[in-house]
Coordinates of C-alpha atoms in Angstrom, one line a residue:
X1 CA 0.0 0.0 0.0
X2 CA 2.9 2.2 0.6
X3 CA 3.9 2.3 -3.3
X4 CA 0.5 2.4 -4.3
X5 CA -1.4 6.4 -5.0
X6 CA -4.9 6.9 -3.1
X7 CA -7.0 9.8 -4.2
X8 CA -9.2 10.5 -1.4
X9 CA -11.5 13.0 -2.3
X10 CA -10.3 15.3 0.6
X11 CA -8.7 18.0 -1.4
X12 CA -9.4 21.3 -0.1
X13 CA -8.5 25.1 -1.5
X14 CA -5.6 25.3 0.7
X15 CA -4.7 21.5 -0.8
X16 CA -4.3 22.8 -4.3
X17 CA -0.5 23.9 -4.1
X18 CA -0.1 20.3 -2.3
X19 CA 2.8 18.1 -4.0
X20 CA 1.3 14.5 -4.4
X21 CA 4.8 13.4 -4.8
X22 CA 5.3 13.5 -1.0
X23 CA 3.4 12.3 1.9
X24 CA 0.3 14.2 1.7
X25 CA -1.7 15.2 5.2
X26 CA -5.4 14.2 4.8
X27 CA -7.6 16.9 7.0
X28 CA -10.3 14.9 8.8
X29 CA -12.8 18.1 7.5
X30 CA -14.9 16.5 4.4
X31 CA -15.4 13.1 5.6
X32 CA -18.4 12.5 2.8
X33 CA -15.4 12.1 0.6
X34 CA -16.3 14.9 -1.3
X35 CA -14.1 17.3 -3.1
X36 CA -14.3 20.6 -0.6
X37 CA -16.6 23.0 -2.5
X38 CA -17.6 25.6 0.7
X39 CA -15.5 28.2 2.2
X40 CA -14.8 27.9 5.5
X41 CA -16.0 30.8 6.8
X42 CA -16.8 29.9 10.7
X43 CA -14.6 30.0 13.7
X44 CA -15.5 28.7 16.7
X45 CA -17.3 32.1 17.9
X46 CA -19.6 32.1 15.2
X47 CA -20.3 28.5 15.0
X48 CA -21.4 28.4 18.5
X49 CA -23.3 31.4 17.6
X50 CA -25.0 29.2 15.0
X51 CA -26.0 26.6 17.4
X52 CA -27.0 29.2 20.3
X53 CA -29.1 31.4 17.8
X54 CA -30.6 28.5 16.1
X55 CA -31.4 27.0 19.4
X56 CA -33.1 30.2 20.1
X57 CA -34.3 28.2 23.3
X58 CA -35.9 30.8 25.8
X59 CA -37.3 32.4 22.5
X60 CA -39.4 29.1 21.7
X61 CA -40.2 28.3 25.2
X62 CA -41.4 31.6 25.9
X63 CA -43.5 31.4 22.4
X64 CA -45.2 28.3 23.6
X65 CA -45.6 29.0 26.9
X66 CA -49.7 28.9 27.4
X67 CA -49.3 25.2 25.7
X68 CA -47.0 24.5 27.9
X69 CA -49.0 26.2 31.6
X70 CA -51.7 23.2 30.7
X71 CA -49.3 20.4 31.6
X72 CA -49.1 20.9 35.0
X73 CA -49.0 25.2 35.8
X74 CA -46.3 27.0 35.8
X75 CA -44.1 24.1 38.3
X76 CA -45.1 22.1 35.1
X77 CA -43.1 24.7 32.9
X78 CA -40.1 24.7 35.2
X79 CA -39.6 21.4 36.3
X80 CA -40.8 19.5 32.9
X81 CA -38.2 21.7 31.3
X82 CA -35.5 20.7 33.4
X83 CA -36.0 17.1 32.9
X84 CA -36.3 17.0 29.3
X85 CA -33.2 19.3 29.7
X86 CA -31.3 16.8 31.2
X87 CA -32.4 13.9 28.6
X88 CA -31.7 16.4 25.5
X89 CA -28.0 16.9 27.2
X90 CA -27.4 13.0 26.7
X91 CA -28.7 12.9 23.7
X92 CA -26.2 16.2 22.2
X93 CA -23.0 14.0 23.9
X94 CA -24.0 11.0 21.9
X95 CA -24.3 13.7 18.8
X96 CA -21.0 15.7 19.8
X97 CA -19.0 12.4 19.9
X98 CA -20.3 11.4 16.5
X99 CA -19.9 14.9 14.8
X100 CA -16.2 14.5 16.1
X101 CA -15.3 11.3 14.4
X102 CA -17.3 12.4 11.3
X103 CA -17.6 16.0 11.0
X104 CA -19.7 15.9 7.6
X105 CA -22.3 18.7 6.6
X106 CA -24.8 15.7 6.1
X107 CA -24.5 15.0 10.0
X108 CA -27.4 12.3 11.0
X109 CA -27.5 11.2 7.3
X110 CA -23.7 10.3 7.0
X111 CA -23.6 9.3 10.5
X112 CA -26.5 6.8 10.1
X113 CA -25.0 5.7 7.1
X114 CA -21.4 4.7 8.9
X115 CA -23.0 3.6 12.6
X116 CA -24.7 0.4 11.1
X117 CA -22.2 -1.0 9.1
X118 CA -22.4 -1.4 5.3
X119 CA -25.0 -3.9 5.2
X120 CA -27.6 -1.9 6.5
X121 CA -25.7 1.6 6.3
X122 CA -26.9 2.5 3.5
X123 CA -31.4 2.1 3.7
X124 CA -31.0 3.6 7.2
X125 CA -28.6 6.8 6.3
X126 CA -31.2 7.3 3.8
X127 CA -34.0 7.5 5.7
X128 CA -32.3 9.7 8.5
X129 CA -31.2 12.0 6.1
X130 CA -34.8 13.1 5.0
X131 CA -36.2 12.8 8.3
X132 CA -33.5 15.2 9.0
X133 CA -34.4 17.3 6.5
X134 CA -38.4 17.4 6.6
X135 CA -37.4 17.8 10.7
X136 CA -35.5 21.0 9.3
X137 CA -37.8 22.4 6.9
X138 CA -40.6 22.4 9.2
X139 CA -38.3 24.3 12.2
X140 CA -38.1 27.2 9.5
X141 CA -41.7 27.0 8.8
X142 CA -42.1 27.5 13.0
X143 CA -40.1 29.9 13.2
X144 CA -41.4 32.3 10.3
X145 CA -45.0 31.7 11.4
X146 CA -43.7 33.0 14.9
X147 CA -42.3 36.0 13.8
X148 CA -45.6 36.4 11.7
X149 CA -47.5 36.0 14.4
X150 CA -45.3 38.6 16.4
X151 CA -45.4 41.4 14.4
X152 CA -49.0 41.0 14.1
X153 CA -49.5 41.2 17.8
X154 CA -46.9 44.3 18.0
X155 CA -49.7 45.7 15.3
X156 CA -52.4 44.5 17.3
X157 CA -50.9 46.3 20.7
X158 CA -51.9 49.8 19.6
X159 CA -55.3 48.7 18.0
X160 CA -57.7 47.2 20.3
X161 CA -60.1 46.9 17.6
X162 CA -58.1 45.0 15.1
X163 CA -58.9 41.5 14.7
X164 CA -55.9 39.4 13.2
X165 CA -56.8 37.1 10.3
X166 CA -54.7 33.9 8.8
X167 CA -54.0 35.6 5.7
X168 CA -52.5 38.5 8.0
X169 CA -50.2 36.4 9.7
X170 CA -49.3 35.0 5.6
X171 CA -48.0 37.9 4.7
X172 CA -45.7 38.5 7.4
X173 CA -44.7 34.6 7.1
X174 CA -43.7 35.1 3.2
X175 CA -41.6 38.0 4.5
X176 CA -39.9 36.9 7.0
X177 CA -38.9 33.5 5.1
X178 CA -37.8 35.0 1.7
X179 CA -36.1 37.7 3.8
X180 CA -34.3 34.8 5.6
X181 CA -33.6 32.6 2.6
X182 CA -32.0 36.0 0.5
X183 CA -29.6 36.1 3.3
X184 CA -28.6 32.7 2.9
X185 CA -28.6 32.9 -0.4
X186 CA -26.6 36.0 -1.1
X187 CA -24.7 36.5 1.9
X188 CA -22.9 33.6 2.2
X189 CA -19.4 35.4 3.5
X190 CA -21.4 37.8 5.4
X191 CA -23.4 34.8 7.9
X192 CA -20.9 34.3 10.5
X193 CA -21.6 37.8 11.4
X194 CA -24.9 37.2 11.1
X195 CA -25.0 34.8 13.5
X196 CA -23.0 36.8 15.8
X197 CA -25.4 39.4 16.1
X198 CA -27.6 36.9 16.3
X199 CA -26.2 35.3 19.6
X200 CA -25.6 39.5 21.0
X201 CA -29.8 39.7 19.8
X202 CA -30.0 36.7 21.9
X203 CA -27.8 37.1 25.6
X204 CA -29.2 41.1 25.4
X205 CA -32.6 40.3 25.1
X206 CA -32.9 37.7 27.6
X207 CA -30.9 39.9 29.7
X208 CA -33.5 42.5 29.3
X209 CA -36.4 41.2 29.7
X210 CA -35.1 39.1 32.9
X211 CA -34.7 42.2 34.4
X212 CA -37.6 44.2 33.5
X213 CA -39.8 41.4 34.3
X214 CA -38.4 41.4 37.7
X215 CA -38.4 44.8 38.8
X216 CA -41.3 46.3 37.0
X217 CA -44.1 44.5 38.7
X218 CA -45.7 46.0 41.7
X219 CA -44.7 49.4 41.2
X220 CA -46.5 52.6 39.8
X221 CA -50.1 50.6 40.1
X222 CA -48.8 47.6 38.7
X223 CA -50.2 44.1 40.2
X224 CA -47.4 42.4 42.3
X225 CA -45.3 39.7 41.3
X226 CA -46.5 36.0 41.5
X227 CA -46.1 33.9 44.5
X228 CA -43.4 31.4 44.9
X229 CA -46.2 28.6 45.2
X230 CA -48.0 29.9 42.5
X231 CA -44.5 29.7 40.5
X232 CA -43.3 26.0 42.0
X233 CA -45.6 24.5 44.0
X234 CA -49.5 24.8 42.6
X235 CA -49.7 21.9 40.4
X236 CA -52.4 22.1 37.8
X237 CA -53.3 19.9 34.4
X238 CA -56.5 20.9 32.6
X239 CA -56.1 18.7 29.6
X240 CA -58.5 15.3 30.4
X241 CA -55.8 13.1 31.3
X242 CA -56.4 11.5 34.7
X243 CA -52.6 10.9 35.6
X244 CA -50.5 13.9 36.6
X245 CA -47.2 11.3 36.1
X246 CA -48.1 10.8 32.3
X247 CA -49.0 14.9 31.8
X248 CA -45.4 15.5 33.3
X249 CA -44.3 13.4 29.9
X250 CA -46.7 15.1 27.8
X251 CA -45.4 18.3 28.9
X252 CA -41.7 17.2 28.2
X253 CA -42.5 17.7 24.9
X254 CA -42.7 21.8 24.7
X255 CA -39.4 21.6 26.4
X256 CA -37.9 19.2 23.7
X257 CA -39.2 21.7 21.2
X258 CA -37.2 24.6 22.6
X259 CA -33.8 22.6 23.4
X260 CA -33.9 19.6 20.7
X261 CA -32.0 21.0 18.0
X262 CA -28.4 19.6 19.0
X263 CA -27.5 18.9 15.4
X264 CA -27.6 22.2 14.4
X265 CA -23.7 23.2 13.7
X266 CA -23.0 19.9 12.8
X267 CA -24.0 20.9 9.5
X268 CA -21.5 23.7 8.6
X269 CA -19.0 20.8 9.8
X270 CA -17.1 21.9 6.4
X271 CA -17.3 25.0 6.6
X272 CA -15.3 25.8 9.7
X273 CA -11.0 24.8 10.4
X274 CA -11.0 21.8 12.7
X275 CA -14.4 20.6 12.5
X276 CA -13.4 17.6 15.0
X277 CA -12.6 19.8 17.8
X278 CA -14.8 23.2 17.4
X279 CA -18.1 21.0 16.4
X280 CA -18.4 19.7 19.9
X281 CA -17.0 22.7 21.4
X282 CA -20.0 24.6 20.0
X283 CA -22.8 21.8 20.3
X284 CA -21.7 21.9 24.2
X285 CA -21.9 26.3 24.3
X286 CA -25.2 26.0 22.6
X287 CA -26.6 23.3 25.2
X288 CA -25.8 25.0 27.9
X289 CA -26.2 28.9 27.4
X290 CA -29.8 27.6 26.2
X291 CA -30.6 26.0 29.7
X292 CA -29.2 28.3 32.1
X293 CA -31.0 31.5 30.2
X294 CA -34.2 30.1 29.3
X295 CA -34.7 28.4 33.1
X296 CA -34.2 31.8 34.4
X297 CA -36.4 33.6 31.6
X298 CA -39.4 31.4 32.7
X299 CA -38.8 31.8 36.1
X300 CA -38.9 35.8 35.6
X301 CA -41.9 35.6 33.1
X302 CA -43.9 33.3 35.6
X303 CA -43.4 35.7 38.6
X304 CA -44.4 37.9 36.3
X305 CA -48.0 36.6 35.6
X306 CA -50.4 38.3 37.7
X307 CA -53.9 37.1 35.6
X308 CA -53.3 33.5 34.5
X309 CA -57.1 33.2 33.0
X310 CA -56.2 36.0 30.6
X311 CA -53.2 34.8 29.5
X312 CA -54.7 31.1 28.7
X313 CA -58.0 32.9 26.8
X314 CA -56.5 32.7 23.9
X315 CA -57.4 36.6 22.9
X316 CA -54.3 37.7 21.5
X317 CA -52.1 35.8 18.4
X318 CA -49.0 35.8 20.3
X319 CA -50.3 34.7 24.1
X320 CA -46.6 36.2 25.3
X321 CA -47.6 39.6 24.5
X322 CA -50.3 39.5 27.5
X323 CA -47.7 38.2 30.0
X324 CA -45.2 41.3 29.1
X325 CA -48.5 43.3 29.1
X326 CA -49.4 42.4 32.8
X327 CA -45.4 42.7 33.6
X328 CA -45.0 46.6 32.2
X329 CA -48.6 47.4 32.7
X330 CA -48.2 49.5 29.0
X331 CA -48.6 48.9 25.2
X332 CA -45.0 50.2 24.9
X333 CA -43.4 48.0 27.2
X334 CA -45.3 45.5 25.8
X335 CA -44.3 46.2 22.4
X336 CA -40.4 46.6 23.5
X337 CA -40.3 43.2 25.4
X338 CA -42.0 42.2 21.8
X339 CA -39.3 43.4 19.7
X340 CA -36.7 41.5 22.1
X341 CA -38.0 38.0 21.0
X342 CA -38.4 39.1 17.4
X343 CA -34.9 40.0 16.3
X344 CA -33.5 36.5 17.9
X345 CA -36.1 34.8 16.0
X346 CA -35.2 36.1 13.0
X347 CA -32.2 35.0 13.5
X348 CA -32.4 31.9 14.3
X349 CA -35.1 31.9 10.7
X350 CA -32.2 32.5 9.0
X351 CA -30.5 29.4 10.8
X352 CA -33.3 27.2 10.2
X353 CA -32.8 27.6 6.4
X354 CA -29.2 27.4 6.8
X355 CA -29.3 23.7 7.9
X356 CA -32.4 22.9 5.7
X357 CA -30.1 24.0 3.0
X358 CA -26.7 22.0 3.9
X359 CA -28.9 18.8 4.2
X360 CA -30.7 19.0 1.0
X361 CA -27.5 19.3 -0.7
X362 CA -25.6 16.8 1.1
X363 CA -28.2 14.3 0.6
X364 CA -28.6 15.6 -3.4
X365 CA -24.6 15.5 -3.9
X366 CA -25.0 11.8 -3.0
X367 CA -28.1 11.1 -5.8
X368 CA -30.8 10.7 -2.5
X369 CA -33.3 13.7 -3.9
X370 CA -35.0 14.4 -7.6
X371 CA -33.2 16.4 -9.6
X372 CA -30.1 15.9 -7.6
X373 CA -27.9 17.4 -10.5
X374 CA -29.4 20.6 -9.9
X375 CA -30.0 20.9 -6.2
X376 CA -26.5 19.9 -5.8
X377 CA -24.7 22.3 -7.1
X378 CA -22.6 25.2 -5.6
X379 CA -23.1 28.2 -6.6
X380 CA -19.4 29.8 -7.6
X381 CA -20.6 33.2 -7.7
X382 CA -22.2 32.6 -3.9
X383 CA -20.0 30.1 -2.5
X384 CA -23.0 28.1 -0.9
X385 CA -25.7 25.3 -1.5
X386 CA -27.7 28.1 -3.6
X387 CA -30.4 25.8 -5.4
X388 CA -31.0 23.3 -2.4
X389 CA -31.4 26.8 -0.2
X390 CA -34.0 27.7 -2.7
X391 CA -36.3 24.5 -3.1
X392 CA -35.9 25.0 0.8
X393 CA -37.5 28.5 0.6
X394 CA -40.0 27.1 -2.0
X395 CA -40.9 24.4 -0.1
X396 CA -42.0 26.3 3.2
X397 CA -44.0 28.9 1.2
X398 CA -46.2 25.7 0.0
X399 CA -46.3 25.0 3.9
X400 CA -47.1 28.6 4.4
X401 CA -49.6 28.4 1.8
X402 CA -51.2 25.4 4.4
X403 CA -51.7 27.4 7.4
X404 CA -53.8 30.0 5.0
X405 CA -56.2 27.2 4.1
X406 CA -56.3 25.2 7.5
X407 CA -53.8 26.5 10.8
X408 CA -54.6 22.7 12.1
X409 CA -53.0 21.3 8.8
X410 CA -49.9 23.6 9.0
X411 CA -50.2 23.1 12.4
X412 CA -49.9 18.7 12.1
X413 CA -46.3 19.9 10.2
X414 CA -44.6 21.8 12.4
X415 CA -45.6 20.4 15.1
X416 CA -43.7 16.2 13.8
X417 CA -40.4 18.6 13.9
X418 CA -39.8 16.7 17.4
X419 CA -40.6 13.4 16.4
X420 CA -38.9 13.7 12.8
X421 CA -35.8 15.0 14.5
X422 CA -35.9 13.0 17.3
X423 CA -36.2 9.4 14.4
X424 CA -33.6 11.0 13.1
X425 CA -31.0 10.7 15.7
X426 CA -32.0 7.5 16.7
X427 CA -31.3 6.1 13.2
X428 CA -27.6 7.6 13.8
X429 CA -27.2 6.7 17.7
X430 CA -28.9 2.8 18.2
X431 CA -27.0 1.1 15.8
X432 CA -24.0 3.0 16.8
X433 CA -25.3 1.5 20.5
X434 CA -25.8 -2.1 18.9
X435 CA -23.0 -2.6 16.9
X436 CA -20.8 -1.9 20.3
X437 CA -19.6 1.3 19.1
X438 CA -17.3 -0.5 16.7
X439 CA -17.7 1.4 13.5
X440 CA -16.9 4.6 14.2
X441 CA -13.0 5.3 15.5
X442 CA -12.8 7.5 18.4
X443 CA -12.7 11.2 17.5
X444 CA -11.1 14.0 19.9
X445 CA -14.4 14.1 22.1
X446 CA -15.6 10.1 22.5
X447 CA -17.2 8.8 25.8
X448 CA -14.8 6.1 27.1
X449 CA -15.8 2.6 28.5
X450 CA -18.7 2.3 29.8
X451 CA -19.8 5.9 29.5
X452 CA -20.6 6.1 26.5
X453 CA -22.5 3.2 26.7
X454 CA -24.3 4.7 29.5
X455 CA -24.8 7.9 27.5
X456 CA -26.0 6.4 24.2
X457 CA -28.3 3.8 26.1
X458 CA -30.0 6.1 28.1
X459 CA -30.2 8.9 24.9
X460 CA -32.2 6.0 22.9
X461 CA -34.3 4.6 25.6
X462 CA -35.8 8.2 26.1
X463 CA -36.2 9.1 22.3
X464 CA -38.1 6.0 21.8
X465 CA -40.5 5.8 24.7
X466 CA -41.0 9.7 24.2
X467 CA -41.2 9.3 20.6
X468 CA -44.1 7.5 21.7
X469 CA -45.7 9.7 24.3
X470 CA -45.6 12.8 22.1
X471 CA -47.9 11.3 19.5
X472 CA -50.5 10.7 22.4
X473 CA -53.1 13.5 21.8
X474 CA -52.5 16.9 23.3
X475 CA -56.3 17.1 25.3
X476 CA -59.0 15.2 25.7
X477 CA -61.7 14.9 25.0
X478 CA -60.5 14.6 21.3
X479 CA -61.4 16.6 18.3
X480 CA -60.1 17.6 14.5
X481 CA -58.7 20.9 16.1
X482 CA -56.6 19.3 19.0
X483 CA -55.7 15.9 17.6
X484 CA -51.8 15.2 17.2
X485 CA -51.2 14.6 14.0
X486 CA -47.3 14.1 14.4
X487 CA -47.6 10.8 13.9
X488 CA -50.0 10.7 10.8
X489 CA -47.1 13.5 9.1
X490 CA -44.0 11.3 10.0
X491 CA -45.3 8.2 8.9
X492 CA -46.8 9.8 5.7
X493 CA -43.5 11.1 5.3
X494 CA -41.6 7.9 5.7
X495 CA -43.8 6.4 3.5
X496 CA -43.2 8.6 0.6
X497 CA -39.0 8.3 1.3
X498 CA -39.9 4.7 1.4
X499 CA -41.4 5.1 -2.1
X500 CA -38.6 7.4 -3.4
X501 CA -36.2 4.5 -2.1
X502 CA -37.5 2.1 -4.4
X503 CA -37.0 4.1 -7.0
X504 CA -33.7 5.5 -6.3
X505 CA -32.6 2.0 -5.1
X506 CA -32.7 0.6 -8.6
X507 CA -31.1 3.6 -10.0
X508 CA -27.7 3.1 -8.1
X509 CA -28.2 5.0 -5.1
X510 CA -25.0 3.8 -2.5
X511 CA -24.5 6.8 0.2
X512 CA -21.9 8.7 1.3
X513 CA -18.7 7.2 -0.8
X514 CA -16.5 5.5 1.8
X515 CA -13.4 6.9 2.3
X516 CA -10.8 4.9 3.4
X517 CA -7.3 4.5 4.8
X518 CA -5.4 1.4 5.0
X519 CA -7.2 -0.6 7.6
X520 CA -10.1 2.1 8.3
X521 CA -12.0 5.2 7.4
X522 CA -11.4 8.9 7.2
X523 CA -13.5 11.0 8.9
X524 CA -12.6 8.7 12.0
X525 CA -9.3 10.2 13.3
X526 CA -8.4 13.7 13.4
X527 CA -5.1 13.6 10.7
X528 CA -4.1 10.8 8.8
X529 CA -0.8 10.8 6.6
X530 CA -1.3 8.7 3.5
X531 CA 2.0 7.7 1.5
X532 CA 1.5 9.0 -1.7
X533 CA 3.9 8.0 -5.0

């Protein structure tokens, strides 16, 4: 082997001056064994910006917060977010280990592909790939109907008489995800400073509204802060089920939807210098600035709730806006505090569509998607994934189009992100679990010994009894308008990748092309030197 000239696939701008006469280094960056066609743009400020902004996770908890007062009252909100905290932490080591041995912009898909082995490798990586994806596409769908829904409330502050309508809500959505997806689009060189404002948007607004959720309340006329029972003791469930144990594990699941996005800077894995080290660096900022600032958000917004029945009626399009109403006691304040959640979730909008992107043209460069000539492409005038980031934007104003015609439909989308997601990583982490870790060499961050047996055990046991649990219906008694359709989306989903399989099958469809080293695979070890003739 030592006479004998392997071409990797690993060649990178800074590789082109590279003499293959002499030993060459082989990077462990593009471990899809692709030639390296994105700039790599990212340090590791700005890619844990990514995964803090695109976690946005006191913006999402605080946007579902009345959902999330029916499982069990505020203690509900704290302590169910905590738990599912703790479970989501597990699940991001298991991820963080993974994206260091394999730091691929296809993470989950090229992971699930490699975990199994290559006898089954290849139908699972394809399958988590567009669960990945769909999971993805759907989070940016969330996100700019939020932001829709925001500005028409700020709208709606100063005009008691206006009454918000879908199509209302449309428009702002159209904005706000074209807006988003021109960024990504033409802006390329430009996002890593997106994405540091971003994270300032973030740490400053939280920071803000902490504090004027704590000290505006029971001065000038205004109502008094909440009690501490009322905040961690006074237990309350008003959604049918008869056991407050399984509406805990209901409630889990507005948690998971504001912390379970672990994945997220695993997909600019080739797009930032020493992938293997600064992915897991960034996965671990993101996890934990998202706990500590969104546990002591809700804490600060609860205290703040002085009317609970007028903040679960329903009246306003963004239910928030009444809890900063009752905290500042004025449209303004209201309107400010308003304007604080907006620009993160803009932000982390522009995120969303950033990792749509990167996944649809990881899984197109590989043949898994229609038209995968085209969607695969890099734009050299952009430097980016510019026709996958464009079906991406198409795609959600179809969704968008949904929600005009039925807000339960568009509703049943968004709301399989968790369990899409959630498949997703499974398909990645169990056979990495069953086949005894054996398939993936140890990266820079790996769990040793029993640990991450532990880890990956535990981080599959919950995603499949939850993955469970979260397609239980939301109330009961059940109707059309509060059925869960998350389970009805994903396997309709699955179906039609099982369809597309078929027919990709037959065409020659094989995965990520293995790369491989005398003995093993790149992607698995942080440097490898291969003797070159």
């Amino acid at each position: 082997m030592e006479n004998e000239k392997i071409d990797y696939g690993l060649k990178s701008h800074s590789d082109d001056n590279v003499d293959e006469s002499s030993t060459e280094i082989v990077p462990n960056l593009n471990a899809a064994g692709h030639k390296q066609e994105l700039d790599r743009n990212f340090n590791l400020l700005s890619i844990s910006a990514v995964g803090i902004v695109v976690g946005s996770t006191w913006p999402a908890l605080g946007g579902s917060i009345t959902v999330a007062i029916y499982n069990g009252g505020p203690p509900g909100v704290i302590y169910e977010f905590i738990a599912v905290s703790v479970f989501y932490w597990l699940v991001a080591a298991s991820i963080a280990e993974l994206a260091s041995a394999i730091p691929s912009s296809g993470g989950v898909y090229h992971w699930a592909s490699i975990t199994p082995g290559p006898k089954n490798g290849r139908i699972i990586g394809f399958f988590a790939g567009w669960w990945n994806f769909f999971a993805w596409i759907f989070g940016g769908a969330s996100m700019s109907a939020i932001t829709g829904n925001i500005t028409v409330q700020m709208y709606a502050t100063f005009h008691p008489e206006y009454v918000p309508q879908k199509w209302h809500v449309f428009i702002g959505y159209l904005i706000i995800t074209w807006c988003c997806c021109c960024i990504v689009l033409f802006a390329n060189g430009g996002l890593p400073a997106v994405n540091n404002a971003g994270l300032f948007f973030i740490l400053g607004g939280v920071f803000i509204t902490i504090v004027v959720c704590a000290a505006m309340p029971g001065h000038s006329g205004r109502p008094p802060h909440a009690t501490s029972a009322f905040v961690f003791r006074d237990w309350s469930a008003d959604i049918g089920y008869s056991s407050d144990g399984f509406v805990f594990l209901m409630g889990m699941l507005n948690g998971a939807y504001a912390v379970g996005t672990p994945d997220s800077v695993s997909h600019l894995a080739e797009e930032i210098p020493r992938p293997e080290i600064n992915i897991p660096k960034a996965i671990a900022a993101q996890m934990s600035v998202g706990f500590v600032t969104s546990l002591v958000y809700v804490i600060a917004i609860l205290y703040a709730i002085s009317d609970l029945p007028s903040v679960l009626s329903g009246s306003a399009s963004f239910p928030l806006a009444e809890i900063y109403h009752q905290a500042t006691g004025s449209n303004a304040g209201t309107v400010g505090l308003l304007a604080l959640i907006l620009f993160p979730v803009i932000c982390t909008c522009i995120g969303c569509y950033i990792d749509a992107g990167r996944v649809l043209w990881t899984l197109a460069r590989d043949n898994a998607t229609p038209f995968s000539g085209t969607i695969s492409q890099v734009s050299t005038r952009w430097r980016n994934p510019f026709n996958a980031t464009l079906v991406c934007g198409c795609v959600s104003t179809v969704l968008g189009c949904i929600y005009v015609g039925s807000s339960t439909a568009f509703n049943a989308f968004v709301g399989s992100f968790v369990l899409l997601s959630s498949v997703s990583y499974l398909a990645a982490i169990l056979p990495h679990l069953l086949t005894r870790r054996s398939n993936v060499v140890p990266g820079p961050f790996w769990m040793k010994g029993a640990w991450g047996f532990i880890v990956n055990g535990i981080s599959c046991a919950y995603i499949i009894v939850f993955a469970i649990i979260y397609c239980f219906p939301f109330a009961l008694p059940v109707d059309a308008g509060n059925m869960n359709y998350a389970s009805l989306i994903t396997g309709g989903l699955t179906v039609f990748v099982a369809v597309w399989w078929v027919f990709r099958a037959r065409k020659g469809y094989t995965g990520p092309p293995p790369v491989m080293v005398p003995g093993q695979e790149v992607g698995k070890t942080d440097v490898e030197r291969v003797p070159m003739s």
